[in-house]
Coordinates of C-alpha atoms in Angstrom, one line a residue:
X1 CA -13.9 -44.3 -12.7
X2 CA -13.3 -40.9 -13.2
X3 CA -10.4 -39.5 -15.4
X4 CA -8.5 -37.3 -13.9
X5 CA -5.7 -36.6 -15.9
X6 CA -8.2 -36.2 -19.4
X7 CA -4.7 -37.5 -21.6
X8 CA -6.2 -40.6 -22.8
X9 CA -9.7 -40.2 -21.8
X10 CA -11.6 -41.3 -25.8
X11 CA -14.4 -40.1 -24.7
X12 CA -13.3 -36.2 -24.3
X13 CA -12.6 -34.6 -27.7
X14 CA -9.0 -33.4 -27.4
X15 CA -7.1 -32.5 -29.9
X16 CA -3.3 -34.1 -28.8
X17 CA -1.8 -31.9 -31.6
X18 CA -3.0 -28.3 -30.3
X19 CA -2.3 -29.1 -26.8
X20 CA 1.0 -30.0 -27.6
X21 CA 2.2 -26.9 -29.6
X22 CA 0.2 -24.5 -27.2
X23 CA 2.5 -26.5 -24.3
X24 CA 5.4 -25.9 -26.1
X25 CA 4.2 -21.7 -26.6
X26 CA 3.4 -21.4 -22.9
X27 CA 7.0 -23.2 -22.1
X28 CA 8.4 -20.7 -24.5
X29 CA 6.3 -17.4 -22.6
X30 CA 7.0 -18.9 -18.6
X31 CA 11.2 -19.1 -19.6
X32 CA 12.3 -15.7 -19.7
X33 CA 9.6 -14.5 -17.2
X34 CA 10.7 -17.1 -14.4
X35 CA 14.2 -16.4 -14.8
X36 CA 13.3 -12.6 -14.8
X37 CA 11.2 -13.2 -11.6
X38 CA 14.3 -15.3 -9.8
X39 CA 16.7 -12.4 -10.5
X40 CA 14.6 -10.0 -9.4
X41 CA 13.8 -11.2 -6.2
X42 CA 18.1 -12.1 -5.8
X43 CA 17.4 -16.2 -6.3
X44 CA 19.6 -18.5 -8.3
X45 CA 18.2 -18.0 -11.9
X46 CA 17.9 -21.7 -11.5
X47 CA 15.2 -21.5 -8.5
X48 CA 13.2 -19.8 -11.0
X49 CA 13.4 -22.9 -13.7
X50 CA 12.7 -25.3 -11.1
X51 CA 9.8 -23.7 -10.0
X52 CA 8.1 -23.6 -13.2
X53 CA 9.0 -27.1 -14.1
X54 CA 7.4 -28.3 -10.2
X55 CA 4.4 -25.8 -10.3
X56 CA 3.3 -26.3 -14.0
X57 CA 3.9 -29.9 -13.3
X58 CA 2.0 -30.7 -10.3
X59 CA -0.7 -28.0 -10.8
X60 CA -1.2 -29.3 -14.7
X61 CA -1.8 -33.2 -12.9
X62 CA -3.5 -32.4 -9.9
X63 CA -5.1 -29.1 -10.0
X64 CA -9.0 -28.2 -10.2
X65 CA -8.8 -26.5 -13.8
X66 CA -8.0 -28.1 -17.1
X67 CA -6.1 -25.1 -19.4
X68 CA -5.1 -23.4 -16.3
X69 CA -1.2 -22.5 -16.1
X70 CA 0.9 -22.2 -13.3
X71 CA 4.9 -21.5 -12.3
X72 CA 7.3 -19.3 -10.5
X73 CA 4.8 -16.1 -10.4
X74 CA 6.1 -12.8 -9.6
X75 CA 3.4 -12.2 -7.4
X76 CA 4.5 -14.9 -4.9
X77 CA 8.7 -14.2 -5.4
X78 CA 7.6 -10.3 -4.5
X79 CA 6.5 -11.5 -1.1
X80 CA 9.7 -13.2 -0.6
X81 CA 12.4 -10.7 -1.4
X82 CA 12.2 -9.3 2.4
X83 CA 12.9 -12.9 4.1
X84 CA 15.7 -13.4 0.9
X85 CA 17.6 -10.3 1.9
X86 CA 17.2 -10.6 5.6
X87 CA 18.0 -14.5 5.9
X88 CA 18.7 -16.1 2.7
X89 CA 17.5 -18.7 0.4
X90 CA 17.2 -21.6 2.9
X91 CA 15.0 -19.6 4.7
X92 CA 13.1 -19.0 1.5
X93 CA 12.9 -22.5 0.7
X94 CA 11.5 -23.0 4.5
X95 CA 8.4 -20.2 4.0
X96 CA 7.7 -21.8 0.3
X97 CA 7.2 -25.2 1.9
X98 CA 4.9 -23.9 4.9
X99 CA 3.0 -21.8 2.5
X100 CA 2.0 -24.9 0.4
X101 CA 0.8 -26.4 3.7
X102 CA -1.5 -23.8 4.6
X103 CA -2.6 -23.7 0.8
X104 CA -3.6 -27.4 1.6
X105 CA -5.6 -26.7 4.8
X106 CA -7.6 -23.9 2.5
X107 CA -8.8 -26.9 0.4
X108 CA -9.3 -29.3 2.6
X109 CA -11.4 -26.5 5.3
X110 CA -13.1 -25.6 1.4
X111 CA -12.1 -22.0 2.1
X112 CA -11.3 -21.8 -1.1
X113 CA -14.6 -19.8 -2.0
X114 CA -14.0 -17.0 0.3
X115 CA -11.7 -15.2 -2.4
X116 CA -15.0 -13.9 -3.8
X117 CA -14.9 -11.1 -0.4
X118 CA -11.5 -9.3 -2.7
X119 CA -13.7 -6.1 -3.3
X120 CA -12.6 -5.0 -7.7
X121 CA -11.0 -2.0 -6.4
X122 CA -8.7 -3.9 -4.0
X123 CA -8.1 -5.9 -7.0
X124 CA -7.2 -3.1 -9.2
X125 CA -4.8 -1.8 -6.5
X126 CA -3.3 -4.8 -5.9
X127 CA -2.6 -5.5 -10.1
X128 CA -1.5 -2.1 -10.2
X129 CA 1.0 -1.7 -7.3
X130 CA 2.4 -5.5 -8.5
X131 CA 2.8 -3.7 -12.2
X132 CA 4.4 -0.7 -10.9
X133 CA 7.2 -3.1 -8.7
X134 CA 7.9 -5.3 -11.7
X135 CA 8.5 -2.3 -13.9
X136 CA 10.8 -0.3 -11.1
X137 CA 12.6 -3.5 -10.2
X138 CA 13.7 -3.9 -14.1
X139 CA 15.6 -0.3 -13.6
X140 CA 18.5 -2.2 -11.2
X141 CA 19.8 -3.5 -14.1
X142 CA 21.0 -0.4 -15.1
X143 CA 23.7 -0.3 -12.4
X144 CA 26.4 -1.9 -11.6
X145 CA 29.8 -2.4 -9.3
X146 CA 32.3 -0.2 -9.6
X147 CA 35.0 -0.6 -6.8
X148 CA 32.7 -1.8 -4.6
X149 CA 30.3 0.7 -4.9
X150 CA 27.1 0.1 -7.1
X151 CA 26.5 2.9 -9.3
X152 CA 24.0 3.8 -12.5
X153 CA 25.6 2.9 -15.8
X154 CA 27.1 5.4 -17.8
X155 CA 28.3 6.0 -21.7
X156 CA 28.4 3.4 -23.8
X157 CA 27.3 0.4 -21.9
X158 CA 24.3 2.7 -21.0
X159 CA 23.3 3.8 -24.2
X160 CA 24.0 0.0 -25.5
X161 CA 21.4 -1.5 -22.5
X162 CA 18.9 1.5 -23.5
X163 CA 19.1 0.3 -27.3
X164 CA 18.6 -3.4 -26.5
X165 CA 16.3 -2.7 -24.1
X166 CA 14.1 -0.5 -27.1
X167 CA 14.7 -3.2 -29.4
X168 CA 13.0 -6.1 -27.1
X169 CA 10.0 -3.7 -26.4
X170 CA 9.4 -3.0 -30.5
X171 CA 9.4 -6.5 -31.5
X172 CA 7.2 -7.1 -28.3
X173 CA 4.8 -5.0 -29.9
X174 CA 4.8 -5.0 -33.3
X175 CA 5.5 -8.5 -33.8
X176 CA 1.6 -9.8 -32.5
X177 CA -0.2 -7.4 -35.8
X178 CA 2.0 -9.4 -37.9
X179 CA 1.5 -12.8 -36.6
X180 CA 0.6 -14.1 -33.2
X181 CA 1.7 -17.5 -34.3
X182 CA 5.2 -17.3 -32.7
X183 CA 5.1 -15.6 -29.2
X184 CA 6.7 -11.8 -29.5
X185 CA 8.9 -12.2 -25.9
X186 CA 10.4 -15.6 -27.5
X187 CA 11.1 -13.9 -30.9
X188 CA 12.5 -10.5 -29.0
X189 CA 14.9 -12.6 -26.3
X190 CA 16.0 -14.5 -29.8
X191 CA 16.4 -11.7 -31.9
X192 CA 18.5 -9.5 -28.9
X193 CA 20.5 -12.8 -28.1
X194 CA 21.3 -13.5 -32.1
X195 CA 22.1 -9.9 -32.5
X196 CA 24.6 -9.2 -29.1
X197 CA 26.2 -12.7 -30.3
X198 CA 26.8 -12.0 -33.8
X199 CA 28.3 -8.2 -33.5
X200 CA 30.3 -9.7 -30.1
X201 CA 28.3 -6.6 -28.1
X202 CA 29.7 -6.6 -24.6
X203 CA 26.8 -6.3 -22.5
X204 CA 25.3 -7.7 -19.2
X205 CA 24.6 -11.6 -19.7
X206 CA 22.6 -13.8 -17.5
X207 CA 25.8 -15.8 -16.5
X208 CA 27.2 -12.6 -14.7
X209 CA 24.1 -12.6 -12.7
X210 CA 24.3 -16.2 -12.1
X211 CA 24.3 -19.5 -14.3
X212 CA 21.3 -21.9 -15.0
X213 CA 23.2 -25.2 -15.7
X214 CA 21.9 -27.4 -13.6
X215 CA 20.0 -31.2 -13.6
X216 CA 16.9 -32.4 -12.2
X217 CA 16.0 -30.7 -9.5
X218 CA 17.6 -32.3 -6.4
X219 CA 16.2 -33.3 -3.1
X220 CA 17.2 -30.4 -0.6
X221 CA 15.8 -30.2 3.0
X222 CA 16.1 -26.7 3.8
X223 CA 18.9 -26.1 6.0
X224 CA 17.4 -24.2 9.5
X225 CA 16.8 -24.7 12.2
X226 CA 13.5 -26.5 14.0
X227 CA 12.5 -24.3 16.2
X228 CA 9.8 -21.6 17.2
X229 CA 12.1 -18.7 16.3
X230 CA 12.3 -20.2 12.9
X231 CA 8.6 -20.9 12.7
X232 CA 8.1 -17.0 14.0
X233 CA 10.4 -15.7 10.8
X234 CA 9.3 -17.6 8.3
X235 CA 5.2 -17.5 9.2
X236 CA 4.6 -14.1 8.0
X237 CA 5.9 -14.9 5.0
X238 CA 4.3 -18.0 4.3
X239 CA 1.1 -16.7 5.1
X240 CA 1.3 -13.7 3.0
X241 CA 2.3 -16.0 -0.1
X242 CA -0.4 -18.2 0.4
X243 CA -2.7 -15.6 0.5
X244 CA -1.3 -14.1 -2.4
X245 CA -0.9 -17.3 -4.4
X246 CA -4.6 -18.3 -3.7
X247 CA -5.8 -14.8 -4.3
X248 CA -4.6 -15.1 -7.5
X249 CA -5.4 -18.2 -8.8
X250 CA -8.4 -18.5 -8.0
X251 CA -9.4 -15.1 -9.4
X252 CA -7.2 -16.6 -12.7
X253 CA -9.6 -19.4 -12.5
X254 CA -12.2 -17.9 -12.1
X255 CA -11.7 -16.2 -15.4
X256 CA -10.8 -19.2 -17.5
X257 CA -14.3 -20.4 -16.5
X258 CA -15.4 -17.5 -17.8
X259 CA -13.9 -18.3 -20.8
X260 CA -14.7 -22.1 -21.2
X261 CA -17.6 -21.5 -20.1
X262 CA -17.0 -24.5 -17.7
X263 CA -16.5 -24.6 -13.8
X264 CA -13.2 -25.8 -12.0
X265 CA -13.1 -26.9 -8.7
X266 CA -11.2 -24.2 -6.4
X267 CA -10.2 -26.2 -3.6
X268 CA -8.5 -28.9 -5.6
X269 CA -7.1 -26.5 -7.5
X270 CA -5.8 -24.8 -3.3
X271 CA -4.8 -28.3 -2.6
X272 CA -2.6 -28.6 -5.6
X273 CA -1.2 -25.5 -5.6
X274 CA 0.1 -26.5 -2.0
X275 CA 1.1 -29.5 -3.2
X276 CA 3.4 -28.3 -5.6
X277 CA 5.0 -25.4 -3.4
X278 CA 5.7 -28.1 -0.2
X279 CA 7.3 -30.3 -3.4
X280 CA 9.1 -26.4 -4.5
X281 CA 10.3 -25.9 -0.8
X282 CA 12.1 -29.8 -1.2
X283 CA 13.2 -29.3 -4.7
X284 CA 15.2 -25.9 -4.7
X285 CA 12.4 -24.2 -6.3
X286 CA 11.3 -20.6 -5.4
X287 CA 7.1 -21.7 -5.5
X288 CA 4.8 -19.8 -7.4
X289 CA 1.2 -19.7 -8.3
X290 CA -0.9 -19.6 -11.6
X291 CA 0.1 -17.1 -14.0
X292 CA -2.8 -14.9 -15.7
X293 CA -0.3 -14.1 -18.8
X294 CA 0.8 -18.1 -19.7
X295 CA -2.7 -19.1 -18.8
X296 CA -4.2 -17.0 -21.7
X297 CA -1.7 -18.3 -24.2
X298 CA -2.4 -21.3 -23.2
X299 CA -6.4 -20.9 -23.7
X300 CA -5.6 -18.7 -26.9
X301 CA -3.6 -21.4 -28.4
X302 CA -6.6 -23.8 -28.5
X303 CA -5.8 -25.4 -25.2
X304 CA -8.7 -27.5 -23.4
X305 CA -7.2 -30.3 -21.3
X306 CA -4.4 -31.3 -18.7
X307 CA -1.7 -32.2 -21.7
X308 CA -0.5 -28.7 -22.6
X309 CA 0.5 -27.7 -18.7
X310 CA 2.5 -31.4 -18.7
X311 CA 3.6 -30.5 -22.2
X312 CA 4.8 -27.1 -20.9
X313 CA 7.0 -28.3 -17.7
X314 CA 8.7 -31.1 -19.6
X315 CA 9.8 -29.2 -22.0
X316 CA 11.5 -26.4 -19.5
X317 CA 13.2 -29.5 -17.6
X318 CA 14.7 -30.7 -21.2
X319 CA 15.5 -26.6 -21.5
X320 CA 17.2 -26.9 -17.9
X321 CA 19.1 -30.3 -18.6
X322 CA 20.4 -29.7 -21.9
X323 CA 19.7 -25.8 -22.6
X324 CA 21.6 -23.7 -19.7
X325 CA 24.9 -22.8 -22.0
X326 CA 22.6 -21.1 -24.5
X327 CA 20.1 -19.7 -21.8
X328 CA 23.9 -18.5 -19.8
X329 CA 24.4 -16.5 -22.9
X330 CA 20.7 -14.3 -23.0
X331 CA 21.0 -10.7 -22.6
X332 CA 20.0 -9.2 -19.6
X333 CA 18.6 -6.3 -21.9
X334 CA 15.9 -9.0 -23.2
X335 CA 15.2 -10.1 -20.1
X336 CA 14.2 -6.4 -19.3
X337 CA 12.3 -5.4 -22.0
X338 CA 10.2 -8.5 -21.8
X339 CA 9.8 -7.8 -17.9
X340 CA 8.4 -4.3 -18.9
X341 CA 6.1 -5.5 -21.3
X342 CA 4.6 -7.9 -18.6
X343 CA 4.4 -5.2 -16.2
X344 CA 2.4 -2.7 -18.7
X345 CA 0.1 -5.6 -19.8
X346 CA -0.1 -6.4 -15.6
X347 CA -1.5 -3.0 -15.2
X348 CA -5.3 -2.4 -15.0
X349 CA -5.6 0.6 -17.8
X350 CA -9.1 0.3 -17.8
X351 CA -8.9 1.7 -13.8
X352 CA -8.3 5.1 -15.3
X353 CA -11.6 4.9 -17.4
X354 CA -13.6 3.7 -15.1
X355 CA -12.4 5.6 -12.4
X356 CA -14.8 8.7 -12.7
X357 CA -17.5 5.8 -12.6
X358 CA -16.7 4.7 -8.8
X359 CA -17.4 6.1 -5.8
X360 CA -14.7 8.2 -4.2
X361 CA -14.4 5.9 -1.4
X362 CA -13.5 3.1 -3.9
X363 CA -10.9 5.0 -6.0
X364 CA -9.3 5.7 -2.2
X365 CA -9.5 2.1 -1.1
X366 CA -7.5 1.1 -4.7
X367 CA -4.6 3.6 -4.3
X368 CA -4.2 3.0 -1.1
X369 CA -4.0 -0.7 -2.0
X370 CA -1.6 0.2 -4.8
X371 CA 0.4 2.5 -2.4
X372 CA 0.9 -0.1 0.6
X373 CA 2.3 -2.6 -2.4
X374 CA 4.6 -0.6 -3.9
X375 CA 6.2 1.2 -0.7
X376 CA 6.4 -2.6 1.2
X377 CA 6.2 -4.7 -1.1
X378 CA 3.5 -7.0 0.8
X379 CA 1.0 -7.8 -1.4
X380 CA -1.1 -9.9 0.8
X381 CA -1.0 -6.7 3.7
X382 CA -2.2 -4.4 0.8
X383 CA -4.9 -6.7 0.1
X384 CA -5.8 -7.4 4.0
X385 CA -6.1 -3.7 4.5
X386 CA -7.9 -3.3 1.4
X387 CA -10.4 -5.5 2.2
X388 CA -10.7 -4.5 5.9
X389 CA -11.4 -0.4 5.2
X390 CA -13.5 -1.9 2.2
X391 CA -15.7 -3.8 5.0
X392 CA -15.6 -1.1 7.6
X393 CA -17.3 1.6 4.3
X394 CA -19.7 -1.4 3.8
X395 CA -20.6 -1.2 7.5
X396 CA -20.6 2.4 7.6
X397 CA -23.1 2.3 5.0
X398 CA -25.4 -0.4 5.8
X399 CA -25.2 1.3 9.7
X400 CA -27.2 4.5 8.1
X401 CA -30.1 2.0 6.7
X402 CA -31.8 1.0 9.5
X403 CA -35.3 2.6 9.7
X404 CA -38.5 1.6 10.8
X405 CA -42.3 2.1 9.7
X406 CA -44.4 2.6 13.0
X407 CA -48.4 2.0 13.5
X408 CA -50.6 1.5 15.5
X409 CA -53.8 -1.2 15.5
X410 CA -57.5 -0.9 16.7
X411 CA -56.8 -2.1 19.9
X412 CA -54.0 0.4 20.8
X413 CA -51.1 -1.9 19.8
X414 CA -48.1 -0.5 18.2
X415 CA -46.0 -2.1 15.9
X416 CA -42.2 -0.7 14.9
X417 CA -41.6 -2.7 11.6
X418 CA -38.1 -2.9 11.2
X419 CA -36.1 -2.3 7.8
X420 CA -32.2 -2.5 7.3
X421 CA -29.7 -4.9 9.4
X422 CA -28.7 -4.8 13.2
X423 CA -25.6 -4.7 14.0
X424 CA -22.7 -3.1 15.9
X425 CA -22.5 -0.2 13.5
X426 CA -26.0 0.6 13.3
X427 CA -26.9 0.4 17.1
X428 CA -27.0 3.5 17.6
X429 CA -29.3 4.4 14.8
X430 CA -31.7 1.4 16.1
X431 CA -31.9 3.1 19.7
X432 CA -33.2 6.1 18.1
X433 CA -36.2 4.7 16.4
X434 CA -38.1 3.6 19.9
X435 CA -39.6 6.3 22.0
X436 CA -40.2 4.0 25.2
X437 CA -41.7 7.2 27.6
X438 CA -44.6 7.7 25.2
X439 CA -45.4 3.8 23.7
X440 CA -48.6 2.1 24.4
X441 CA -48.5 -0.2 26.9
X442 CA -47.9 -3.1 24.3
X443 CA -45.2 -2.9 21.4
X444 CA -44.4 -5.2 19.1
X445 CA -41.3 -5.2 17.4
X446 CA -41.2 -7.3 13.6
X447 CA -38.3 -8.4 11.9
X448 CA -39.4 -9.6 8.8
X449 CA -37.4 -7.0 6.7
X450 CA -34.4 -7.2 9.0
X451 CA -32.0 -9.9 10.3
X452 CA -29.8 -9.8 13.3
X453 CA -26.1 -10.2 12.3
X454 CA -24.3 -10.1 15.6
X455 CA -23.8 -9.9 19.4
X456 CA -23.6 -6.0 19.2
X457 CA -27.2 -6.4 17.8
X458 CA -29.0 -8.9 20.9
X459 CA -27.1 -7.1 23.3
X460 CA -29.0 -4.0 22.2
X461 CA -32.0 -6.0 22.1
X462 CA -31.6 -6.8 25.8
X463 CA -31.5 -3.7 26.7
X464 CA -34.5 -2.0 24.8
X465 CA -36.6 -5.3 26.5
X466 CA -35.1 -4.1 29.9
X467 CA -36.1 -0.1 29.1
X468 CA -39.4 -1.4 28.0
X469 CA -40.2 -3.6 31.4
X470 CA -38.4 -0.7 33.7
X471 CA -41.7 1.3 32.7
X472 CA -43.7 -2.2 33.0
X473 CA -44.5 -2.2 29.3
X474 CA -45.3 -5.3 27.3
X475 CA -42.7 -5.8 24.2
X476 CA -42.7 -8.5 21.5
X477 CA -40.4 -9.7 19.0
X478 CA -41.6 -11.1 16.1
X479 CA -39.9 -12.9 13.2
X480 CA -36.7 -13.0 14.8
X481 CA -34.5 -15.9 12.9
X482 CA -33.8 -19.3 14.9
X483 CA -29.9 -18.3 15.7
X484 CA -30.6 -14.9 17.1
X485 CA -33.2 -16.3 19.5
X486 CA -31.3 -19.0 20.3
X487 CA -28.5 -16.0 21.4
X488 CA -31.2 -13.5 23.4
X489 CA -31.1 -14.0 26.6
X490 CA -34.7 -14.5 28.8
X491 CA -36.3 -15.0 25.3
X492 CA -39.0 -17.3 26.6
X493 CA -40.6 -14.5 28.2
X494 CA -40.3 -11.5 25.8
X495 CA -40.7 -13.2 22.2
X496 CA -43.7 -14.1 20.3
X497 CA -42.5 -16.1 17.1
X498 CA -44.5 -17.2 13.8
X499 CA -42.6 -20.6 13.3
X500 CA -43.8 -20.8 9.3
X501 CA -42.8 -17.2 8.5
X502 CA -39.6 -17.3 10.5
X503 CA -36.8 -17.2 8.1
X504 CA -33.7 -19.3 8.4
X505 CA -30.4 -17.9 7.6
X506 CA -27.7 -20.1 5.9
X507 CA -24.1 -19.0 4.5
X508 CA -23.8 -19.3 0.7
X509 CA -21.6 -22.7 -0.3
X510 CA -20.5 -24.4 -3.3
X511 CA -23.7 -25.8 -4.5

């Protein structure tokens, strides 16, 4: 029987001891950046816990990729701040659990391989516009309430945020060229809390946002109601987050293949990440998706197997049962500085160099990506639109192919060999290349070098058949592929087909 789990498997080499301490670094990494995420998006800091502890857990059991690393991701909280402003966090809960649902139908319908249709520039649009919210959202907390009104900080709580804010940022960067055996964000939110506790600094706490102490996370059906108005809210949402959290991990595990050199198994991995966010959506958690950062700690710590992710999400529910008056106490400065950090590591830098590389309608396609993310702060819209413009250039392009090499035999036959596909955006082109008044009486029309993708593209071969016979000339269509002559219409009487040479079209699967 087949090991799922890999803990006690003998015959894997795993080594227990490295897969416990890189659980224990990831653990250390997800913390601050889940309770950053929760506060962002205006959840419970708690939500933000619970979510790592659910996602890493479930994920780390169930999921399609040994060493990969999931939990409260910003990417799926950004999706949610709309829906948490507008109706509030039962809502949320709602959308997280229908979003693990359709995650589930993805793997079951094996869907899960169509992520590989995100174009790179979409991609680098979509990383940059998420980099440039995370970074902007850190600047709210540098205001606060002042008789009722919220307004930017001034004097000496400003200049005291600014300083702690520096302070988390230099030991973020410095730290890793003296030694990357500690993570830097741990040893800055340590450092900033050991610092603002010692001198007594009044500053902005993590308790006057809200408090994390809190138990295991409780049973909670979400409290709407259940009906199609409901359903009509919280869709959007869930679909978007779905998108987004499938989007992401399987592009994030796509790369740890890369790195094991190994393949996981995307729609387990969709299954399981629906899992957990249905189990989020129950548990008071704010769901999530796998998270590129934690994932390469994990893989940089010497991780292999399923132990460090299980590692990782017990030791944030001991942090959450027994921790919350220390984690209460954390600066909100740290918090900020690590969130900045993450969001300049999120960015795509190498965009910029490659940039004068890429065709002009690529660069285009990624700001506008970046642009649609940052103004509304849908990802999974950016990404649609992205990849629909991205088609319709493809189209465009493939439309001005279509070209054909024209002879004719000994016995007065012509032939228009047909290179480039047909389809509804190069119709038009097609149309052009026949000149029906002056054609021998018999044509013959070959489609080895070409393939008919659509309706758009039989309906126009109807109609040059129907020119052809209106002047009582004789046209064949050779090599045309078993679907599209199962689609033209008369074809008995029009086509003659080489059964051997045909060519059968299949779409490209798992195997």
């Amino acid at each position: 029987m087949k090991p799922y789990l890999q803990l006690f498997d003998f015959s894997k080499k795993i080594n227990y001891k490295t897969e416990i301490l890189a659980g224990l670094t990831v653990a250390m990494t997800m913390i601050p950046e889940s309770l950053s995420f929760a506060i962002l998006a205006g959840f419970p800091p708690l939500t933000g816990l619970y979510a790592a502890f659910i996602m890493g857990l479930v994920t780390a059991v169930l999921g399609g990729r040994p060493g990969l690393v999931s939990g409260g991701a910003g990417a799926t909280v950004i999706t949610l701040i709309a829906l948490m402003k507008s109706q509030g966090i039962e809502y949320v809960f709602a959308a997280v659990a229908l979003a693990g649902a359709i995650q589930i139908m993805v793997g079951l319908f094996k869907l899960g391989k169509f992520v590989r249709l995100v174009p790179q520039p979409v991609m680098f649009g979509f990383v940059n516009g998420l980099a440039v919210i995370i970074f902007m959202s850190q600047l709210e907390q540098f205001k606060t309430l002042v008789n009722g009104k919220i307004v930017w900080l001034s004097g000496t709580p400003l200049y005291i945020m600014l300083a702690l804010v520096l302070l988390t940022v230099a030991i973020v960067i410095i730290l890793p060229k003296i030694t990357k055996a500690i993570p830097s964000s741990l040893v800055a939110i340590i450092v900033v809390f050991l610092i603002v506790l010692g001198f007594g600094i009044d500053t902005k706490l993590v308790k006057d946002i809200a408090s994390v102490n809190g138990g295991f996370p409780p049973f909670h059906i979400p409290k709407v109601p259940l009906n199609l108005d409901m359903l009509k809210i919280i869709f959007p949402y869930s679909l978007i987050m779905a998108g987004v959290g499938l989007t992401e991990g399987l592009l994030t595990l796509n790369l740890v293949d890369e790195i094991t050199e190994t393949k996981g198994d995307r729609n387990r991995e969709s299954i399981a990440q629906g899992i957990a966010n249905i189990t989020n959506g129950f548990f008071t958690g704010m769901g999530g998706c796998p998270m590129i950062a934690q994932t390469l700690v994990n893989l940089s710590a010497g991780a292999r197997a399923r132990l460090s992710g299980i590692i990782a999400a017990l030791t944030i529910l001991v942090i959450i049962l027994v921790g919350a008056p220390v984690i209460d106490r954390v600066p909100m400065a740290a918090l900020v500085g690590v969130m900045m950090m993450v969001a300049i590591g999120t960015f795509e830098w190498m965009s910029f160099k490659v940039i004068n590389k890429m065709p002009v309608q690529d660069i285009i396609i990624g700001i506008l990506v970046a642009v649609i993310t940052i103004w509304l702060h849908n990802l999974a819209l950016a990404v649609l639109i992205g990849v629909i413009i991205s088609a319709l250039v493809f189209a465009w392009e493939s439309s001005k192919r279509i070209r054909a090499s024209k002879y004719t035999d000994a016995s007065g036959v012509k032939t228009y060999e047909i290179f480039g596909p047909l389809f509804f955006g190069s119709i038009a082109n097609f149309n052009e290349l026949f000149d029906v008044a002056h054609d021998p009486q018999h044509i013959i029309i070959d489609f080895k070098h070409s393939r008919v993708f659509d309706m758009s593209g039989i309906d126009a071969l109807n109609k040059l058949t129907e020119r052809y016979r209106s002047v009582d000339k004789e046209l064949q269509l050779k090599h045309l592929s078993n679907d599209c002559k199962r689609l033209l219409k008369n074809a008995d009487q029009i086509i003659a087909v080489n059964i051997i040479e045909d060519p059968t079209y299949r779409v490209a699967t798992e195997r």
